[in-house]
XYZ file of C-alpha atoms in Angstrom:
525
model
C 165.083 293.629 -13.299
C 165.219 292.509 -9.656
C 161.747 293.068 -8.871
C 160.746 290.689 -11.704
C 163.428 288.121 -10.129
C 161.530 288.043 -7.170
C 158.045 287.658 -8.799
C 159.290 284.889 -10.484
C 160.712 283.229 -7.423
C 158.670 280.478 -5.717
C 159.758 278.489 -2.823
C 158.086 274.732 -1.933
C 157.992 273.616 1.497
C 158.192 269.816 1.295
C 157.051 268.823 4.747
C 157.762 265.515 6.047
C 158.587 264.311 9.384
C 158.633 268.073 10.521
C 154.874 268.608 10.779
C 155.145 271.949 12.510
C 155.350 275.915 12.371
C 156.916 276.763 15.327
C 161.166 276.179 15.298
C 161.008 274.714 11.729
C 164.150 275.553 9.718
C 162.432 275.320 6.152
C 159.685 277.740 7.180
C 161.781 280.193 8.739
C 164.030 280.063 5.854
C 160.954 280.492 3.523
C 159.735 283.776 5.821
C 163.147 285.100 5.688
C 163.576 284.953 1.886
C 160.154 286.311 1.600
C 160.845 289.308 4.015
C 164.025 289.916 2.170
C 162.664 289.801 -1.421
C 164.300 286.755 -2.414
C 161.297 284.814 -3.156
C 157.762 285.843 -3.949
C 155.603 283.018 -3.098
C 155.421 279.973 -0.563
C 153.771 276.564 -1.596
C 153.436 274.150 1.450
C 153.295 270.488 0.327
C 152.894 266.961 2.210
C 152.815 263.789 0.216
C 151.017 260.722 1.505
C 153.496 258.727 -0.173
C 152.720 254.970 -1.031
C 156.192 253.301 -0.159
C 155.368 254.308 3.484
C 152.419 252.156 3.243
C 153.273 248.951 1.712
C 154.939 246.023 3.414
C 158.028 245.550 5.061
C 160.514 243.031 4.070
C 159.273 240.837 7.344
C 155.707 241.326 6.293
C 154.126 243.638 8.213
C 152.746 246.770 7.483
C 154.914 249.644 6.818
C 152.887 251.964 8.640
C 150.317 250.533 10.999
C 146.700 251.749 11.655
C 147.565 253.745 14.961
C 150.483 255.594 13.601
C 148.623 256.489 10.249
C 145.870 258.170 12.487
C 148.152 259.841 14.305
C 150.148 261.050 10.882
C 146.756 262.028 9.358
C 145.818 264.329 12.496
C 149.289 265.932 12.343
C 148.630 266.763 8.695
C 145.437 268.057 9.027
C 146.345 270.149 11.798
C 149.296 271.716 9.921
C 146.721 272.667 7.155
C 144.255 274.363 9.666
C 147.316 276.429 10.996
C 148.667 277.433 7.623
C 145.171 278.576 6.506
C 144.805 280.875 9.682
C 148.024 282.404 8.381
C 146.567 283.108 4.872
C 148.508 280.100 3.539
C 147.296 276.541 2.760
C 148.924 272.875 2.763
C 148.736 271.003 -0.299
C 148.170 267.511 -0.238
C 149.264 265.001 -2.963
C 148.232 261.241 -2.458
C 151.093 259.757 -4.456
C 154.691 259.794 -4.805
C 156.375 263.293 -4.020
C 158.362 263.239 -7.470
C 155.092 263.580 -9.224
C 153.919 266.451 -6.997
C 156.815 268.308 -7.088
C 157.363 268.035 -11.002
C 153.959 269.397 -11.311
C 154.590 272.309 -8.594
C 157.975 273.374 -10.237
C 156.967 276.040 -12.726
C 159.790 276.495 -15.689
C 158.915 280.134 -15.859
C 159.866 280.866 -12.124
C 162.880 279.959 -10.381
C 161.700 277.297 -7.812
C 163.593 276.296 -4.909
C 162.453 273.306 -2.644
C 163.472 273.362 0.878
C 163.379 270.135 2.822
C 164.877 269.176 6.315
C 167.781 267.117 6.012
C 167.707 263.296 6.333
C 170.180 260.643 6.717
C 168.801 257.106 6.307
C 168.860 255.423 2.997
C 164.691 254.965 2.276
C 164.452 258.613 2.747
C 167.546 259.553 0.588
C 166.589 257.208 -1.981
C 163.410 259.183 -2.273
C 165.164 262.336 -2.678
C 167.218 260.892 -5.705
C 164.260 260.045 -7.253
C 162.542 263.682 -6.639
C 166.097 265.002 -8.331
C 166.026 262.656 -11.237
C 162.179 263.512 -11.501
C 162.534 267.373 -11.893
C 165.273 267.516 -14.717
C 166.582 270.664 -13.594
C 163.048 272.293 -13.103
C 163.967 273.202 -9.741
C 166.659 273.170 -6.804
C 166.564 270.963 -3.669
C 167.821 272.618 -0.815
C 168.238 270.567 2.373
C 168.368 272.541 6.143
C 169.133 270.613 8.926
C 166.108 270.694 11.818
C 165.970 267.289 13.763
C 167.938 267.601 16.742
C 168.540 269.645 19.866
C 171.847 270.513 19.214
C 173.130 271.249 15.755
C 175.535 268.810 14.273
C 177.719 272.080 13.259
C 178.141 272.784 17.402
C 178.972 269.261 18.803
C 182.498 268.575 19.258
C 182.599 265.960 16.420
C 183.236 265.733 12.675
C 180.352 266.765 10.560
C 179.922 263.159 9.370
C 179.941 262.015 13.027
C 183.144 259.472 12.320
C 184.554 260.362 15.559
C 181.451 259.925 17.568
C 181.935 257.488 20.188
C 180.006 254.286 20.066
C 178.688 254.494 23.567
C 176.512 257.459 24.657
C 178.025 258.607 27.900
C 181.490 259.805 26.683
C 179.435 261.317 23.624
C 176.981 263.045 26.044
C 179.719 264.482 28.324
C 181.805 266.099 25.280
C 178.352 267.626 23.974
C 177.373 268.970 27.248
C 180.940 270.365 27.976
C 181.361 271.796 24.372
C 178.162 272.676 22.583
C 175.582 275.229 23.023
C 171.689 274.720 22.318
C 170.634 277.659 19.701
C 167.864 279.669 20.172
C 164.334 278.473 18.523
C 163.166 279.798 15.266
C 160.003 282.139 15.406
C 156.812 280.882 14.061
C 155.572 282.653 11.201
C 153.072 285.340 11.322
C 149.945 285.596 9.017
C 151.201 286.906 5.467
C 154.917 285.816 5.799
C 153.984 282.780 3.599
C 152.159 284.343 0.565
C 150.397 281.549 -1.352
C 150.124 281.816 -5.403
C 146.951 281.662 -7.200
C 146.456 278.895 -9.794
C 147.809 275.693 -7.766
C 146.325 272.413 -8.690
C 142.706 272.056 -7.343
C 143.401 268.442 -6.648
C 146.162 269.281 -4.081
C 144.637 272.215 -2.759
C 141.314 270.597 -2.059
C 142.511 267.438 -0.804
C 141.855 267.005 2.644
C 141.807 263.237 4.089
C 139.809 262.978 6.956
C 139.676 259.336 8.019
C 142.481 256.470 8.243
C 140.619 254.452 5.560
C 140.902 257.528 3.203
C 144.560 256.622 3.213
C 144.084 253.486 1.541
C 144.073 255.507 -1.842
C 147.666 255.041 -1.688
C 148.201 251.734 -0.061
C 150.101 249.386 -2.678
C 148.107 246.753 -4.287
C 148.733 243.492 -2.300
C 149.503 245.534 1.290
C 147.381 245.186 3.867
C 144.640 247.980 3.957
C 144.538 250.371 6.979
C 141.585 250.943 9.135
C 140.435 253.241 11.989
C 140.891 251.231 15.579
C 138.476 252.014 18.632
C 140.617 253.776 21.504
C 141.374 251.241 24.250
C 139.831 252.128 27.515
C 143.158 251.450 29.326
C 145.269 253.307 26.865
C 147.695 255.435 28.897
C 146.782 258.819 27.166
C 144.401 259.898 24.157
C 147.100 260.904 21.443
C 146.412 262.960 18.819
C 148.507 264.140 16.362
C 149.070 267.742 15.212
C 151.193 270.976 16.704
C 148.473 272.164 18.465
C 147.976 269.482 20.547
C 151.798 269.033 21.223
C 152.222 272.633 22.340
C 149.187 271.722 24.747
C 150.872 268.809 25.939
C 154.033 270.614 26.918
C 152.372 273.740 28.348
C 150.172 270.998 30.630
C 153.191 268.935 31.437
C 155.420 271.711 32.728
C 152.948 275.033 33.780
C 149.694 273.697 34.439
C 150.553 270.531 36.742
C 154.287 270.886 37.546
C 154.775 267.026 36.335
C 157.954 268.164 35.142
C 159.581 268.831 38.824
C 158.938 265.019 39.469
C 159.902 263.327 35.983
C 162.807 261.467 37.610
C 160.968 260.041 40.128
C 157.876 259.072 37.967
C 159.688 258.229 34.802
C 159.593 254.592 35.047
C 156.063 254.034 35.692
C 153.615 252.249 33.120
C 150.292 253.161 34.233
C 148.656 256.261 33.762
C 148.902 259.487 31.448
C 151.340 261.311 33.518
C 154.336 259.204 34.708
C 156.299 260.510 31.721
C 156.293 263.355 29.508
C 154.371 261.394 26.613
C 156.027 263.952 24.104
C 157.295 261.207 22.051
C 154.807 260.632 19.272
C 154.839 264.496 18.551
C 158.487 264.682 18.366
C 158.687 261.441 15.893
C 156.310 263.447 13.695
C 157.916 266.835 14.190
C 154.945 268.085 15.663
C 157.271 269.388 18.337
C 160.550 270.846 18.445
C 163.431 269.322 20.662
C 164.635 272.986 21.103
C 161.272 274.498 22.033
C 161.245 271.763 24.759
C 164.471 272.884 25.952
C 163.986 276.352 26.091
C 160.929 275.881 27.826
C 162.308 274.047 30.317
C 165.210 276.450 30.898
C 162.409 279.148 31.219
C 160.549 276.652 34.054
C 164.027 276.593 35.944
C 164.269 280.139 36.032
C 160.653 280.740 37.400
C 159.642 277.560 39.525
C 162.375 274.939 39.994
C 165.462 273.440 38.697
C 166.378 269.780 39.745
C 167.369 266.462 38.729
C 163.926 265.916 36.865
C 164.326 269.314 34.779
C 167.723 267.832 33.564
C 166.784 264.362 33.100
C 164.053 265.594 30.601
C 166.732 267.334 28.478
C 169.177 264.231 29.194
C 166.481 262.279 27.322
C 166.211 264.775 24.371
C 170.147 264.105 24.122
C 169.460 260.165 23.738
C 167.406 261.379 20.592
C 170.193 263.264 19.310
C 172.792 260.771 19.765
C 170.841 258.048 17.792
C 170.510 260.288 14.911
C 174.236 260.936 15.195
C 175.247 257.158 15.542
C 173.149 256.878 12.250
C 174.664 259.146 10.505
C 178.078 257.977 11.372
C 177.202 254.129 10.550
C 174.507 254.414 8.113
C 173.115 251.049 6.936
C 174.925 249.077 9.469
C 172.099 250.282 11.946
C 169.892 247.874 10.048
C 172.553 244.639 9.538
C 171.693 241.433 11.063
C 174.999 241.829 13.198
C 174.578 245.368 13.654
C 177.941 247.483 14.128
C 179.944 244.825 15.511
C 179.464 242.170 12.837
C 179.812 239.413 15.407
C 177.657 236.663 14.467
C 175.231 234.636 16.752
C 173.044 231.784 16.132
C 169.010 232.835 15.956
C 165.774 231.148 17.071
C 164.318 230.767 13.561
C 160.820 229.413 15.076
C 158.466 231.683 13.672
C 155.843 230.428 16.584
C 157.975 231.933 19.003
C 158.320 235.527 17.467
C 154.430 235.069 17.200
C 154.114 234.448 20.733
C 155.923 237.602 21.909
C 154.069 239.786 19.361
C 150.771 238.383 20.724
C 151.562 238.616 24.403
C 151.486 235.039 24.994
C 155.052 234.105 26.334
C 153.744 233.444 29.803
C 155.724 236.092 31.350
C 153.471 238.461 32.472
C 155.582 241.802 32.134
C 156.429 240.954 28.704
C 152.981 240.098 27.798
C 151.131 242.827 29.254
C 153.668 245.205 27.403
C 152.921 243.425 24.143
C 149.536 243.580 24.691
C 149.383 247.271 25.329
C 151.621 247.663 22.279
C 149.161 245.964 19.957
C 145.995 247.379 21.210
C 147.216 251.235 21.618
C 150.445 251.599 19.627
C 152.309 252.733 22.795
C 154.524 251.225 25.157
C 156.522 252.356 28.140
C 160.400 252.819 27.844
C 160.785 250.718 30.667
C 158.474 247.879 28.625
C 160.231 248.169 25.702
C 163.766 247.308 27.296
C 162.179 244.330 28.735
C 160.450 243.111 25.873
C 163.468 243.775 23.853
C 165.742 241.916 26.036
C 163.489 238.838 26.412
C 163.027 238.613 22.581
C 166.304 239.033 21.655
C 168.576 237.710 24.505
C 166.333 234.969 26.095
C 164.364 233.685 23.014
C 167.022 234.336 20.883
C 165.011 235.539 17.926
C 166.695 238.043 15.092
C 166.230 241.688 16.539
C 165.218 243.086 13.478
C 161.870 240.968 13.596
C 161.153 243.367 17.063
C 162.612 246.572 15.244
C 160.385 245.927 12.333
C 157.247 245.189 14.480
C 157.555 248.261 16.502
C 158.036 250.416 13.431
C 154.718 248.826 12.184
C 152.750 249.622 15.485
C 154.081 252.339 17.612
C 152.628 256.058 17.106
C 155.953 257.024 18.081
C 158.497 255.526 15.492
C 161.366 257.335 14.740
C 163.706 255.706 12.371
C 166.860 256.295 14.191
C 165.685 256.015 17.974
C 163.881 252.778 17.177
C 166.357 250.948 15.229
C 169.307 252.212 17.194
C 167.848 251.374 20.459
C 167.123 247.592 18.837
C 170.508 246.982 17.844
C 171.731 248.421 21.127
C 169.592 246.156 22.887
C 170.787 242.989 20.875
C 174.299 243.682 21.798
C 175.570 244.922 18.270
C 176.972 248.222 18.986
C 180.160 247.323 21.032
C 178.742 248.543 24.261
C 177.529 246.735 27.560
C 174.749 244.370 26.921
C 171.802 244.619 29.143
C 170.253 241.311 29.992
C 167.163 241.849 31.984
C 165.984 239.489 34.752
C 162.366 239.651 33.511
C 160.850 238.665 37.213
C 162.788 241.011 39.035
C 162.033 243.812 36.760
C 158.344 242.931 37.136
C 158.622 243.270 40.704
C 160.602 246.353 41.027
C 158.423 248.366 38.561
C 155.164 246.847 39.161
C 155.334 245.769 42.601
C 151.579 245.133 43.116
C 151.004 243.560 39.554
C 148.292 246.647 38.652
C 150.078 246.913 35.361
C 149.993 242.906 34.483
C 146.377 242.757 35.633
C 145.483 245.722 33.584
C 146.521 243.928 30.400
C 146.792 240.472 31.258
C 143.167 239.926 32.636
C 143.870 236.100 32.930
C 145.662 236.869 36.119
C 143.407 239.389 37.713
C 142.762 237.395 40.642
C 146.410 236.404 41.043
C 147.676 238.053 44.493
C 150.985 240.154 44.365
C 153.366 237.759 45.353
C 152.727 235.256 42.579
C 151.652 237.367 39.646
C 155.093 238.086 38.468
C 155.562 234.472 38.064
C 152.429 232.702 38.179
C 154.057 229.351 37.295
C 155.200 229.055 40.641
C 151.519 228.301 41.915
C 150.631 225.167 43.391
C 147.361 223.448 41.651
C 145.770 224.503 44.698
C 146.483 228.130 44.377
C 145.407 228.020 40.644
C 142.209 226.728 41.534
C 141.628 229.410 44.598
C 142.590 232.228 42.141
C 140.576 231.047 39.092
C 143.406 230.518 36.376
C 145.449 227.453 35.278
C 148.795 227.740 34.166
C 149.216 226.092 30.725
C 145.570 226.170 29.844
C 144.074 229.708 30.612
C 147.522 231.501 30.313
C 150.779 229.887 28.832
C 153.338 228.516 30.645
C 156.904 230.156 29.943
C 159.625 228.415 27.822
C 161.922 226.497 30.092
C 165.293 228.027 30.507
C 166.916 225.016 29.230
C 165.094 225.578 25.783
C 165.929 229.134 25.334
C 168.170 230.070 22.743
C 170.462 232.718 24.179
C 172.952 234.179 21.450
C 174.874 235.776 23.505
C 175.108 233.190 26.377
C 174.002 232.665 29.676
C 173.407 235.867 31.675
C 174.375 234.175 34.779
C 177.466 235.397 36.493
C 178.318 238.543 34.300
C 178.422 242.157 35.404
C 176.176 243.928 33.111
C 173.814 246.180 35.061
C 170.116 245.455 34.175
C 170.302 241.685 34.993
C 168.326 242.100 37.997
C 171.147 240.650 40.241
C 171.752 243.191 43.088
C 168.891 245.449 42.921
C 170.637 248.050 40.491
C 167.896 249.577 38.318
C 168.938 250.046 34.578
C 169.079 253.343 33.482
C 167.788 252.412 29.435
C 168.342 254.483 26.175
C 166.108 257.115 25.110
C 162.622 257.169 23.767
C 161.126 257.332 27.510
C 159.061 260.334 27.114
């Protein structure tokens, strides 16, 4: 009877934003149950859910072209890696509740393993899946997104006692918690695939971004492949294979890790930061794997502030996930956690200028153009463009967060919306109102980044490129640009809608008064 029970036990691995085999909680659990004869077969599944490709409440694509490409590559790579293990990845072009219902065999005990999610849209889909199954299978969630397991940090499991600012939370975690060992990568034969699976899912293997239009809802904007911009800082390609190669490159091949702290605020080139974030966001790379590889690097080569600082940044990602778990949908609310009401600039043209990189502030415009043309932006850039949109232009911060969700290759719901609500000043912490011109001079001293993305200013010298509106008519003529015609003039300070008031005279770090450099919040990689 026991043998028959094993033969009638199926595990479905429902992959979502955990597109890897190494250190994957659900993969490890499935392999363990097969080894211990608690299951006889494992069915890996990924669904291109139409809900991810519709239109946001603000009129943007839910998933933009760059992220769609990275996602597709990640799914393709996972399928290839599973095939090398004697398994496969079933792909369903449609809602997961339909695929999971079809794969849940009434004649077999079926368990669906999935990583724990904490945000409302993901939980809503899970609820729909459970209703659709009607008892044909059981869903079992397993935590797997963070560096530190929530059971190990010195807070309640619901994070209700988590501090609303990062530093006290970090100190407690670093003092009282340890990072668990990473799960082993499964070996060939450890995820046995059954016969008789639906051919449509087994053979489905979309190859181009345009193939995903099969799930784009009617009336939503279609997806299309975008040519790689030659100025892009990195040729990002999705998938676990590329993620592990980047980890090896950044640590062992180049020793770039040893100088991360000194280079992390750069904006040009592929190596000023780790660039791990797109793979982390899609679950192609595990935070714990990075951590343990850094510890190995420290033991064998060098331990310094730079090696610590990458771990510090990983802890920021944890913090925003725990913060989201604590506050739930308040993360997405107009006035955030504090509920403090402010007056917004409701002029749609202002937001459009920001999106298009036409504000007249070269640092902001360069970053916004890079984002729009590549799907990536440095952490330094993200802090500055968010500060200007919300704290100077007075535009509702949710519009900015929504645009980032559309365009970023490394979009992560908790990190993105958490960073934005904090930048808008609605978490109760310090409001970091940046002096954009000073930031530009500090972090792009010679204007190389600006000239890369704002070619209108290519001939403007360094002393003027950060504030080109200060040029005289003679200077404009000399440098071949007319401010207000070839390149926009910035909005006068008197016309800015500053929801939290004028920044002058305050104490917050990051205003550019006195030269102290803003440390920033996560997402830096």
